């Protein structure tokens, strides 16, 4: 895969994808595990049985190598948990727990903030070489909560929940500049290492997991709700801007200086803010729904302004440009889900037909520009219709992009937002509707 190296190039991983197994610690079958629940939900029975058989017979967890704690958690653990909850098949529960155990040594740091990389065989862990001064990444250690609570619930072992509750404690203790959460934190001192804030890569799913922790706990985890409310207020105050052409966007913040750029990754925030709006005080609800709709509109513009009708990796609002990539290195599209994810939430919460229309535009564009003989491929430049495929189908295409598109055109009771929360890889986890004390909070 020809991508330049550096943080946030895709997801949170530099220079690698799970397909080439350089971040999966030697775990194979990312696409199979990531796609299990999509196959099941779409009633592709034969394909689902084939995938299940592969998990039973060939999915080997005794591997050695450099694994991303975050990616293994959201794709593999999340995928297995969702497959278990949807089907009740024991094999998925067993594998999820076994894999979860293997992630625990990453938390052996002075603060309990896990390091980003772990060897699944030896349990040794370390920080990403590119991360500032041995730091851990907000979006990585902040995107474990949902899965880890379910691991404790299913195993009866509180250790998983304790690990993520400790992360909360550290985050609540440390001072937040202007109420914002920077992207890099030292697992040794528990202090921020740099004051770079982003709702896109490196920060994104931390915020998502706060509001979803509240929802998954059946609205009992009021600490998560408070953290989400305060974070969103600070983001709105310092990062949300309107362009000269009237487009609302969320800028990035580098020690107080704004970078007027929005990554494709940041486009999940329309959906998140809409989901959170439902939970807001009555007088704020409409305000947050409008903000969510405006951001989603901006992300749609980033698609509509390209020749392929697919959006670039990042788009800018400077030098006379609006919602378009201005750098060659930001023109690619790797089948990411965030824009259709927001369409799905906005559709479910408003039923405004435009969200289905916009989703259908994406379906057509994917068919036209990304379909290849063996599946779908990313493209190198969304501003040209001369195809230049990157020869890669990321596992999140089946896990997220196609699942969100499917849900956009399904009835609301297919994985109802009342009963399920989606982890950041779109794996549905059940809301804890029981009254049992202390569980899943
Ligand atoms: C996915 O793996 C997850 O949605 C993650 O939170 C961010 N990036 C990718 C898809 O773009």
Short mmCIF file of C-alpha atoms and ligand atoms in Angstrom, two decimals:
data_model
loop_
_atom_site.label_atom_id
_atom_site.label_comp_id
_atom_site.label_asym_id
_atom_site.label_seq_id
_atom_site.Cartn_x
_atom_site.Cartn_y
_atom_site.Cartn_z
CA UNK A 1 0.00 0.00 0.00
CA UNK A 2 1.54 3.25 -1.04
CA UNK A 3 0.85 5.63 1.76
CA UNK A 4 3.25 8.08 3.25
CA UNK A 5 4.24 7.46 6.87
CA UNK A 6 3.23 9.52 9.86
CA UNK A 7 0.58 9.66 12.53
CA UNK A 8 -3.01 9.76 11.43
CA UNK A 9 -2.34 8.69 7.85
CA UNK A 10 -5.19 6.25 8.21
CA UNK A 11 -7.03 5.49 11.39
CA UNK A 12 -4.32 5.99 13.92
CA UNK A 13 -1.73 3.85 12.26
CA UNK A 14 1.26 5.13 10.36
CA UNK A 15 2.56 3.26 7.33
CA UNK A 16 0.59 0.11 7.89
CA UNK A 17 -2.74 -1.55 7.59
CA UNK A 18 -4.03 -4.60 9.36
CA UNK A 19 -4.12 -6.36 6.02
CA UNK A 20 -0.35 -6.52 5.84
CA UNK A 21 -0.41 -7.70 9.47
CA UNK A 22 2.29 -5.28 10.59
CA UNK A 23 -0.08 -3.93 13.25
CA UNK A 24 -2.06 -7.03 14.04
CA UNK A 25 0.81 -8.78 15.78
CA UNK A 26 0.64 -11.67 13.35
CA UNK A 27 -3.10 -12.18 13.81
CA UNK A 28 -4.60 -13.20 10.50
CA UNK A 29 -8.09 -12.78 9.09
CA UNK A 30 -8.81 -9.14 9.97
CA UNK A 31 -11.36 -8.94 7.16
CA UNK A 32 -13.04 -12.20 8.18
CA UNK A 33 -13.42 -11.21 11.83
CA UNK A 34 -14.31 -7.59 11.06
CA UNK A 35 -17.01 -8.74 8.61
CA UNK A 36 -18.69 -11.44 10.74
CA UNK A 37 -21.52 -9.27 12.05
CA UNK A 38 -22.06 -7.56 8.69
CA UNK A 39 -22.54 -10.96 7.05
CA UNK A 40 -24.92 -12.00 9.80
CA UNK A 41 -26.98 -8.80 9.72
CA UNK A 42 -27.24 -8.95 5.93
CA UNK A 43 -28.41 -12.57 6.22
CA UNK A 44 -25.57 -13.84 4.04
CA UNK A 45 -25.86 -17.21 5.74
CA UNK A 46 -23.45 -19.20 3.60
CA UNK A 47 -20.68 -16.61 3.85
CA UNK A 48 -21.27 -16.21 7.58
CA UNK A 49 -20.94 -19.97 8.13
CA UNK A 50 -17.73 -20.01 6.14
CA UNK A 51 -16.32 -17.16 8.23
CA UNK A 52 -17.39 -18.84 11.46
CA UNK A 53 -15.71 -22.06 10.38
CA UNK A 54 -12.52 -20.14 9.72
CA UNK A 55 -12.65 -18.60 13.21
CA UNK A 56 -13.24 -22.05 14.75
CA UNK A 57 -10.59 -23.90 12.82
CA UNK A 58 -7.94 -21.46 11.68
CA UNK A 59 -7.98 -18.31 13.81
CA UNK A 60 -4.77 -18.76 15.78
CA UNK A 61 -4.22 -16.43 18.74
CA UNK A 62 -0.79 -17.80 19.61
CA UNK A 63 1.14 -15.30 17.57
CA UNK A 64 4.16 -13.13 18.04
CA UNK A 65 4.62 -9.66 16.65
CA UNK A 66 3.88 -5.99 16.87
CA UNK A 67 0.18 -5.43 17.47
CA UNK A 68 -1.72 -2.19 17.86
CA UNK A 69 -3.70 -2.43 21.10
CA UNK A 70 -6.30 -0.10 19.62
CA UNK A 71 -6.74 -1.84 16.26
CA UNK A 72 -6.82 -5.33 17.76
CA UNK A 73 -9.39 -4.17 20.26
CA UNK A 74 -11.76 -2.36 17.89
CA UNK A 75 -11.57 -4.84 15.00
CA UNK A 76 -10.93 -8.24 16.52
CA UNK A 77 -12.27 -7.99 20.07
CA UNK A 78 -15.16 -5.77 18.94
CA UNK A 79 -15.89 -8.03 15.97
CA UNK A 80 -15.91 -11.18 18.08
CA UNK A 81 -18.03 -9.63 20.83
CA UNK A 82 -20.64 -8.42 18.35
CA UNK A 83 -20.69 -11.81 16.63
CA UNK A 84 -21.25 -13.43 20.02
CA UNK A 85 -24.06 -11.08 21.04
CA UNK A 86 -25.83 -11.47 17.71
CA UNK A 87 -25.56 -15.24 17.44
CA UNK A 88 -24.92 -16.61 20.95
CA UNK A 89 -22.18 -18.83 19.47
CA UNK A 90 -19.73 -19.70 22.24
CA UNK A 91 -16.67 -19.73 20.00
CA UNK A 92 -16.85 -15.97 19.54
CA UNK A 93 -17.09 -15.31 23.28
CA UNK A 94 -14.16 -17.62 23.98
CA UNK A 95 -11.91 -16.07 21.37
CA UNK A 96 -12.80 -12.52 22.47
CA UNK A 97 -11.88 -13.29 26.07
CA UNK A 98 -8.70 -15.09 25.13
CA UNK A 99 -7.61 -12.18 22.99
CA UNK A 100 -8.64 -9.64 25.62
CA UNK A 101 -6.36 -11.38 28.16
CA UNK A 102 -3.46 -11.01 25.76
CA UNK A 103 -3.92 -7.24 25.67
CA UNK A 104 -3.68 -6.75 29.43
CA UNK A 105 0.13 -6.48 29.76
CA UNK A 106 -0.01 -3.22 27.76
CA UNK A 107 -1.46 -1.60 30.90
CA UNK A 108 1.61 -2.34 33.03
CA UNK A 109 2.84 1.24 33.12
CA UNK A 110 3.37 3.63 36.06
CA UNK A 111 -0.02 5.28 35.46
CA UNK A 112 -1.93 2.33 34.03
CA UNK A 113 -2.34 4.24 30.75
CA UNK A 114 -1.58 1.51 28.22
CA UNK A 115 1.15 1.75 25.64
CA UNK A 116 0.08 1.64 22.00
CA UNK A 117 1.97 -1.42 20.80
CA UNK A 118 2.09 -4.89 22.31
CA UNK A 119 3.67 -8.20 21.40
CA UNK A 120 0.81 -10.66 21.81
CA UNK A 121 3.23 -13.50 22.44
CA UNK A 122 5.64 -12.04 24.99
CA UNK A 123 3.36 -9.37 26.47
CA UNK A 124 6.07 -6.75 25.98
CA UNK A 125 4.67 -3.34 25.16
CA UNK A 126 6.04 -0.05 23.93
CA UNK A 127 4.94 3.27 22.44
CA UNK A 128 4.71 4.03 18.74
CA UNK A 129 8.07 5.25 17.46
CA UNK A 130 6.40 8.29 15.87
CA UNK A 131 4.44 9.29 18.99
CA UNK A 132 5.88 12.29 20.75
CA UNK A 133 8.33 11.34 23.54
CA UNK A 134 7.06 7.85 24.24
CA UNK A 135 3.49 9.01 24.64
CA UNK A 136 0.22 7.14 24.30
CA UNK A 137 -2.49 8.38 21.93
CA UNK A 138 -5.81 9.71 23.23
CA UNK A 139 -7.88 7.98 20.54
CA UNK A 140 -6.13 4.70 21.27
CA UNK A 141 -6.25 4.40 25.06
CA UNK A 142 -9.59 6.24 25.03
CA UNK A 143 -11.22 3.67 22.75
CA UNK A 144 -11.23 0.58 24.92
CA UNK A 145 -14.05 1.28 27.33
CA UNK A 146 -17.01 -0.32 25.55
CA UNK A 147 -15.25 -3.57 24.68
CA UNK A 148 -13.50 -3.92 28.04
CA UNK A 149 -16.73 -3.55 30.01
CA UNK A 150 -18.21 -6.35 27.95
CA UNK A 151 -15.13 -8.50 28.49
CA UNK A 152 -15.64 -8.14 32.26
CA UNK A 153 -19.34 -8.81 31.92
CA UNK A 154 -18.82 -11.97 29.88
CA UNK A 155 -15.90 -13.34 31.87
CA UNK A 156 -16.99 -12.33 35.37
CA UNK A 157 -13.44 -10.97 35.73
CA UNK A 158 -13.44 -7.31 36.83
CA UNK A 159 -9.88 -6.70 35.65
CA UNK A 160 -10.90 -5.39 32.22
CA UNK A 161 -13.33 -2.87 33.68
CA UNK A 162 -10.78 -1.81 36.28
CA UNK A 163 -8.22 -1.04 33.59
CA UNK A 164 -10.51 1.30 31.70
CA UNK A 165 -11.94 2.93 34.80
CA UNK A 166 -8.38 3.76 35.79
CA UNK A 167 -7.86 5.50 32.43
CA UNK A 168 -10.85 7.67 33.32
CA UNK A 169 -9.32 8.52 36.68
CA UNK A 170 -6.04 9.65 35.10
CA UNK A 171 -7.90 11.77 32.55
CA UNK A 172 -10.05 13.36 35.20
CA UNK A 173 -6.99 14.26 37.26
CA UNK A 174 -4.94 15.93 34.54
CA UNK A 175 -5.56 19.58 33.75
CA UNK A 176 -7.21 20.21 30.40
CA UNK A 177 -5.98 23.28 28.47
CA UNK A 178 -9.12 25.37 27.81
CA UNK A 179 -11.11 22.27 28.70
CA UNK A 180 -9.65 20.44 25.67
CA UNK A 181 -8.05 16.99 25.59
CA UNK A 182 -4.70 16.95 23.76
CA UNK A 183 -3.80 13.91 21.66
CA UNK A 184 -0.60 12.75 23.41
CA UNK A 185 -0.28 11.68 27.05
CA UNK A 186 2.71 10.19 28.83
CA UNK A 187 1.97 6.73 30.29
CA UNK A 188 4.76 7.40 32.77
CA UNK A 189 3.77 10.77 34.25
CA UNK A 190 0.12 10.98 33.25
CA UNK A 191 0.72 14.46 31.78
CA UNK A 192 0.09 15.76 28.30
CA UNK A 193 3.11 15.66 26.05
CA UNK A 194 1.93 18.10 23.36
CA UNK A 195 -0.98 20.46 23.09
CA UNK A 196 -2.36 19.26 19.78
CA UNK A 197 -6.12 18.70 19.80
CA UNK A 198 -8.12 17.00 17.08
CA UNK A 199 -11.57 15.56 16.68
CA UNK A 200 -10.13 13.72 13.67
CA UNK A 201 -7.21 11.27 13.72
CA UNK A 202 -5.51 10.73 17.11
CA UNK A 203 -8.45 12.15 19.07
CA UNK A 204 -11.71 11.10 17.38
CA UNK A 205 -13.06 7.95 18.98
CA UNK A 206 -12.16 9.03 22.53
CA UNK A 207 -15.07 11.49 22.37
CA UNK A 208 -17.28 8.91 20.69
CA UNK A 209 -16.69 6.41 23.51
CA UNK A 210 -17.70 8.93 26.19
CA UNK A 211 -21.22 9.41 24.87
CA UNK A 212 -21.51 5.74 23.92
CA UNK A 213 -20.42 4.66 27.42
CA UNK A 214 -23.31 6.69 28.76
CA UNK A 215 -25.72 5.10 26.30
CA UNK A 216 -24.41 1.57 26.75
CA UNK A 217 -24.84 1.86 30.52
CA UNK A 218 -28.52 2.69 29.91
CA UNK A 219 -27.78 6.27 30.96
CA UNK A 220 -26.26 5.39 34.30
CA UNK A 221 -22.61 6.27 33.66
CA UNK A 222 -23.07 9.95 34.44
CA UNK A 223 -19.33 10.55 34.69
CA UNK A 224 -18.95 9.68 30.99
CA UNK A 225 -21.84 11.98 30.15
CA UNK A 226 -20.30 14.86 32.08
CA UNK A 227 -16.94 14.33 30.39
CA UNK A 228 -18.61 14.27 26.97
CA UNK A 229 -20.67 17.39 27.64
CA UNK A 230 -17.67 19.34 28.88
CA UNK A 231 -15.43 18.18 26.02
CA UNK A 232 -18.03 19.06 23.40
CA UNK A 233 -18.56 22.48 24.93
CA UNK A 234 -14.82 23.19 24.75
CA UNK A 235 -14.63 21.87 21.17
CA UNK A 236 -17.49 24.08 20.13
CA UNK A 237 -16.00 27.09 21.80
CA UNK A 238 -12.49 26.71 20.40
CA UNK A 239 -12.59 24.54 17.27
CA UNK A 240 -15.94 24.89 15.51
CA UNK A 241 -15.78 27.52 12.77
CA UNK A 242 -17.83 28.74 9.81
CA UNK A 243 -16.21 29.30 6.43
CA UNK A 244 -16.75 32.37 4.27
CA UNK A 245 -19.06 30.23 2.15
CA UNK A 246 -21.13 29.30 5.20
CA UNK A 247 -19.82 25.77 5.84
CA UNK A 248 -19.46 24.70 9.47
CA UNK A 249 -16.31 22.70 10.19
CA UNK A 250 -14.18 21.55 13.11
CA UNK A 251 -10.62 22.83 12.92
CA UNK A 252 -7.56 21.31 14.59
CA UNK A 253 -5.75 23.11 17.43
CA UNK A 254 -2.00 23.23 17.79
CA UNK A 255 -1.18 24.84 21.09
CA UNK A 256 -3.79 27.53 20.58
CA UNK A 257 -3.21 28.03 16.83
CA UNK A 258 -5.95 26.77 14.53
CA UNK A 259 -5.28 24.62 11.49
CA UNK A 260 -8.35 25.08 9.27
CA UNK A 261 -8.45 21.53 8.10
CA UNK A 262 -10.87 18.67 8.61
CA UNK A 263 -9.88 15.07 8.10
CA UNK A 264 -12.28 12.50 6.65
CA UNK A 265 -11.95 10.80 10.05
CA UNK A 266 -13.49 13.88 11.75
CA UNK A 267 -16.68 13.41 9.72
CA UNK A 268 -17.91 10.78 12.20
CA UNK A 269 -18.63 13.73 14.51
CA UNK A 270 -21.89 14.68 12.76
CA UNK A 271 -23.33 11.32 13.81
CA UNK A 272 -21.85 11.50 17.29
CA UNK A 273 -23.18 14.98 17.99
CA UNK A 274 -26.64 13.96 16.72
CA UNK A 275 -26.61 10.91 18.97
CA UNK A 276 -25.54 13.06 21.92
CA UNK A 277 -28.14 15.74 21.10
CA UNK A 278 -30.89 13.32 22.08
CA UNK A 279 -29.28 13.18 25.50
CA UNK A 280 -28.82 16.90 25.97
CA UNK A 281 -30.87 19.21 28.14
CA UNK A 282 -34.09 20.18 26.34
CA UNK A 283 -32.92 23.72 25.51
CA UNK A 284 -29.64 22.47 23.92
CA UNK A 285 -31.12 19.62 21.91
CA UNK A 286 -32.07 21.60 18.82
CA UNK A 287 -28.78 23.44 18.89
CA UNK A 288 -26.76 20.21 18.82
CA UNK A 289 -28.99 18.66 16.16
CA UNK A 290 -28.37 21.70 13.96
CA UNK A 291 -24.63 21.54 14.60
CA UNK A 292 -24.62 17.82 13.70
CA UNK A 293 -26.59 18.51 10.51
CA UNK A 294 -24.27 21.37 9.52
CA UNK A 295 -21.12 19.30 9.97
CA UNK A 296 -22.66 16.42 8.03
CA UNK A 297 -23.60 18.85 5.28
CA UNK A 298 -19.98 20.06 5.13
CA UNK A 299 -18.72 16.48 4.87
CA UNK A 300 -21.23 15.86 2.09
CA UNK A 301 -19.86 18.94 0.31
CA UNK A 302 -16.36 17.42 0.47
CA UNK A 303 -17.79 14.51 -1.55
CA UNK A 304 -20.00 16.61 -3.84
CA UNK A 305 -17.09 18.89 -4.84
CA UNK A 306 -14.98 16.01 -6.16
CA UNK A 307 -15.16 14.51 -9.64
CA UNK A 308 -15.71 11.00 -8.30
CA UNK A 309 -18.29 12.08 -5.67
CA UNK A 310 -16.11 10.47 -3.03
CA UNK A 311 -14.36 12.56 -0.42
CA UNK A 312 -10.64 13.20 0.10
CA UNK A 313 -8.65 12.16 3.16
CA UNK A 314 -8.56 15.76 4.35
CA UNK A 315 -10.08 19.02 3.18
CA UNK A 316 -9.27 22.59 4.02
CA UNK A 317 -10.80 25.97 4.54
CA UNK A 318 -7.98 28.29 3.67
CA UNK A 319 -6.34 30.04 0.73
CA UNK A 320 -9.70 30.42 -0.96
CA UNK A 321 -10.46 26.73 -0.74
CA UNK A 322 -13.55 25.28 0.89
CA UNK A 323 -14.15 21.61 1.67
CA UNK A 324 -11.53 20.49 -0.85
CA UNK A 325 -8.10 18.93 -0.51
CA UNK A 326 -5.39 21.41 -1.39
CA UNK A 327 -2.44 19.04 -1.08
CA UNK A 328 -1.73 16.17 -3.44
CA UNK A 329 -1.07 13.91 -0.47
CA UNK A 330 -4.61 14.39 0.86
CA UNK A 331 -6.57 13.53 -2.27
CA UNK A 332 -6.97 9.81 -1.69
CA UNK A 333 -10.02 7.83 -0.50
CA UNK A 334 -9.47 4.48 1.18
CA UNK A 335 -13.09 3.32 1.49
CA UNK A 336 -13.53 5.07 4.81
CA UNK A 337 -16.92 4.98 6.57
CA UNK A 338 -17.18 8.22 8.57
CA UNK A 339 -19.35 10.20 6.18
CA UNK A 340 -21.92 7.44 5.61
CA UNK A 341 -21.79 6.74 9.35
CA UNK A 342 -23.06 10.27 9.96
CA UNK A 343 -25.70 9.89 7.22
CA UNK A 344 -26.96 6.77 8.98
CA UNK A 345 -27.30 8.46 12.39
CA UNK A 346 -28.83 11.61 10.95
CA UNK A 347 -31.31 9.54 8.94
CA UNK A 348 -32.35 7.49 11.94
CA UNK A 349 -32.72 10.56 14.12
CA UNK A 350 -34.44 12.93 11.66
CA UNK A 351 -35.77 10.83 8.77
CA UNK A 352 -34.89 13.60 6.38
CA UNK A 353 -34.76 11.96 2.91
CA UNK A 354 -31.60 13.83 1.88
CA UNK A 355 -29.48 11.51 4.03
CA UNK A 356 -30.65 8.48 2.05
CA UNK A 357 -30.10 10.37 -1.20
CA UNK A 358 -26.56 11.25 -0.14
CA UNK A 359 -25.94 7.63 0.88
CA UNK A 360 -27.14 6.46 -2.52
CA UNK A 361 -24.71 8.86 -4.22
CA UNK A 362 -21.93 7.09 -2.30
CA UNK A 363 -23.18 3.65 -3.35
CA UNK A 364 -23.10 4.72 -7.01
CA UNK A 365 -19.66 6.30 -6.69
CA UNK A 366 -18.24 3.20 -5.00
CA UNK A 367 -19.61 1.01 -7.78
CA UNK A 368 -18.23 3.32 -10.44
CA UNK A 369 -14.78 4.13 -9.11
CA UNK A 370 -13.83 1.56 -6.50
CA UNK A 371 -15.21 -1.75 -7.71
CA UNK A 372 -12.49 -4.03 -9.04
CA UNK A 373 -12.42 -7.66 -10.06
CA UNK A 374 -11.77 -9.05 -6.60
CA UNK A 375 -13.81 -6.61 -4.52
CA UNK A 376 -13.42 -2.88 -3.89
CA UNK A 377 -10.29 -0.78 -3.82
CA UNK A 378 -9.32 2.63 -2.49
CA UNK A 379 -8.44 5.29 -5.04
CA UNK A 380 -5.48 7.65 -5.11
CA UNK A 381 -7.22 10.79 -6.27
CA UNK A 382 -10.87 11.67 -5.80
CA UNK A 383 -10.53 14.61 -8.20
CA UNK A 384 -9.97 12.51 -11.30
CA UNK A 385 -12.20 9.93 -12.88
CA UNK A 386 -9.24 8.17 -14.48
CA UNK A 387 -9.01 5.22 -12.12
CA UNK A 388 -5.92 4.82 -10.01
CA UNK A 389 -6.65 2.06 -7.51
CA UNK A 390 -4.46 1.51 -4.46
CA UNK A 391 -5.01 -2.25 -4.56
CA UNK A 392 -6.31 -2.38 -0.99
CA UNK A 393 -9.69 -3.21 0.52
CA UNK A 394 -9.45 -2.14 4.14
CA UNK A 395 -11.26 -4.41 6.59
CA UNK A 396 -13.37 -1.47 7.77
CA UNK A 397 -15.02 -1.35 4.35
CA UNK A 398 -17.01 -4.51 5.16
CA UNK A 399 -17.20 -3.83 8.91
CA UNK A 400 -18.32 -0.22 8.69
CA UNK A 401 -18.87 1.39 5.30
CA UNK A 402 -21.15 -1.31 3.91
CA UNK A 403 -22.85 -1.93 7.27
CA UNK A 404 -23.71 1.74 7.75
CA UNK A 405 -24.98 1.96 4.17
CA UNK A 406 -27.12 -1.13 4.76
CA UNK A 407 -28.51 0.32 8.00
CA UNK A 408 -29.21 3.63 6.27
CA UNK A 409 -31.67 1.81 4.02
CA UNK A 410 -33.05 -0.57 6.69
CA UNK A 411 -35.98 -0.15 9.05
CA UNK A 412 -35.11 1.59 12.33
CA UNK A 413 -35.60 -1.62 14.30
CA UNK A 414 -32.68 -3.34 12.56
CA UNK A 415 -30.07 -2.87 15.29
CA UNK A 416 -32.15 -0.16 16.92
CA UNK A 417 -30.20 2.72 18.43
CA UNK A 418 -32.21 2.16 21.59
CA UNK A 419 -30.81 -1.32 22.15
CA UNK A 420 -27.35 -1.23 20.60
CA UNK A 421 -24.30 0.98 20.53
CA UNK A 422 -21.78 0.60 17.73
CA UNK A 423 -18.16 0.44 18.69
CA UNK A 424 -15.88 2.65 16.63
CA UNK A 425 -15.52 -0.13 14.05
CA UNK A 426 -19.35 -0.38 13.77
CA UNK A 427 -19.61 -3.57 15.80
CA UNK A 428 -22.92 -3.55 17.68
CA UNK A 429 -22.75 -4.08 21.44
CA UNK A 430 -25.93 -4.37 23.50
CA UNK A 431 -27.14 -1.62 25.80
CA UNK A 432 -27.32 -2.86 29.37
CA UNK A 433 -31.05 -2.59 29.96
CA UNK A 434 -30.92 -4.74 33.10
CA UNK A 435 -31.03 -3.24 36.58
CA UNK A 436 -28.06 -5.27 37.80
CA UNK A 437 -25.92 -3.01 39.97
CA UNK A 438 -22.47 -2.05 38.85
CA UNK A 439 -22.42 -3.93 35.58
CA UNK A 440 -21.42 -2.19 32.36
CA UNK A 441 -20.98 1.20 33.97
C1 LIG B 1 -11.84 2.66 11.63
O1 LIG B 1 -10.94 1.65 11.88
C2 LIG B 1 -12.44 3.20 12.89
O2 LIG B 1 -13.63 3.86 12.59
C3 LIG B 1 -11.52 4.13 13.63
O3 LIG B 1 -12.11 4.71 14.78
C4 LIG B 1 -11.04 5.24 12.73
N1 LIG B 1 -10.62 4.81 11.44
C5 LIG B 1 -11.14 3.67 10.77
C6 LIG B 1 -11.92 3.93 9.52
O4 LIG B 1 -11.64 5.06 8.83
#
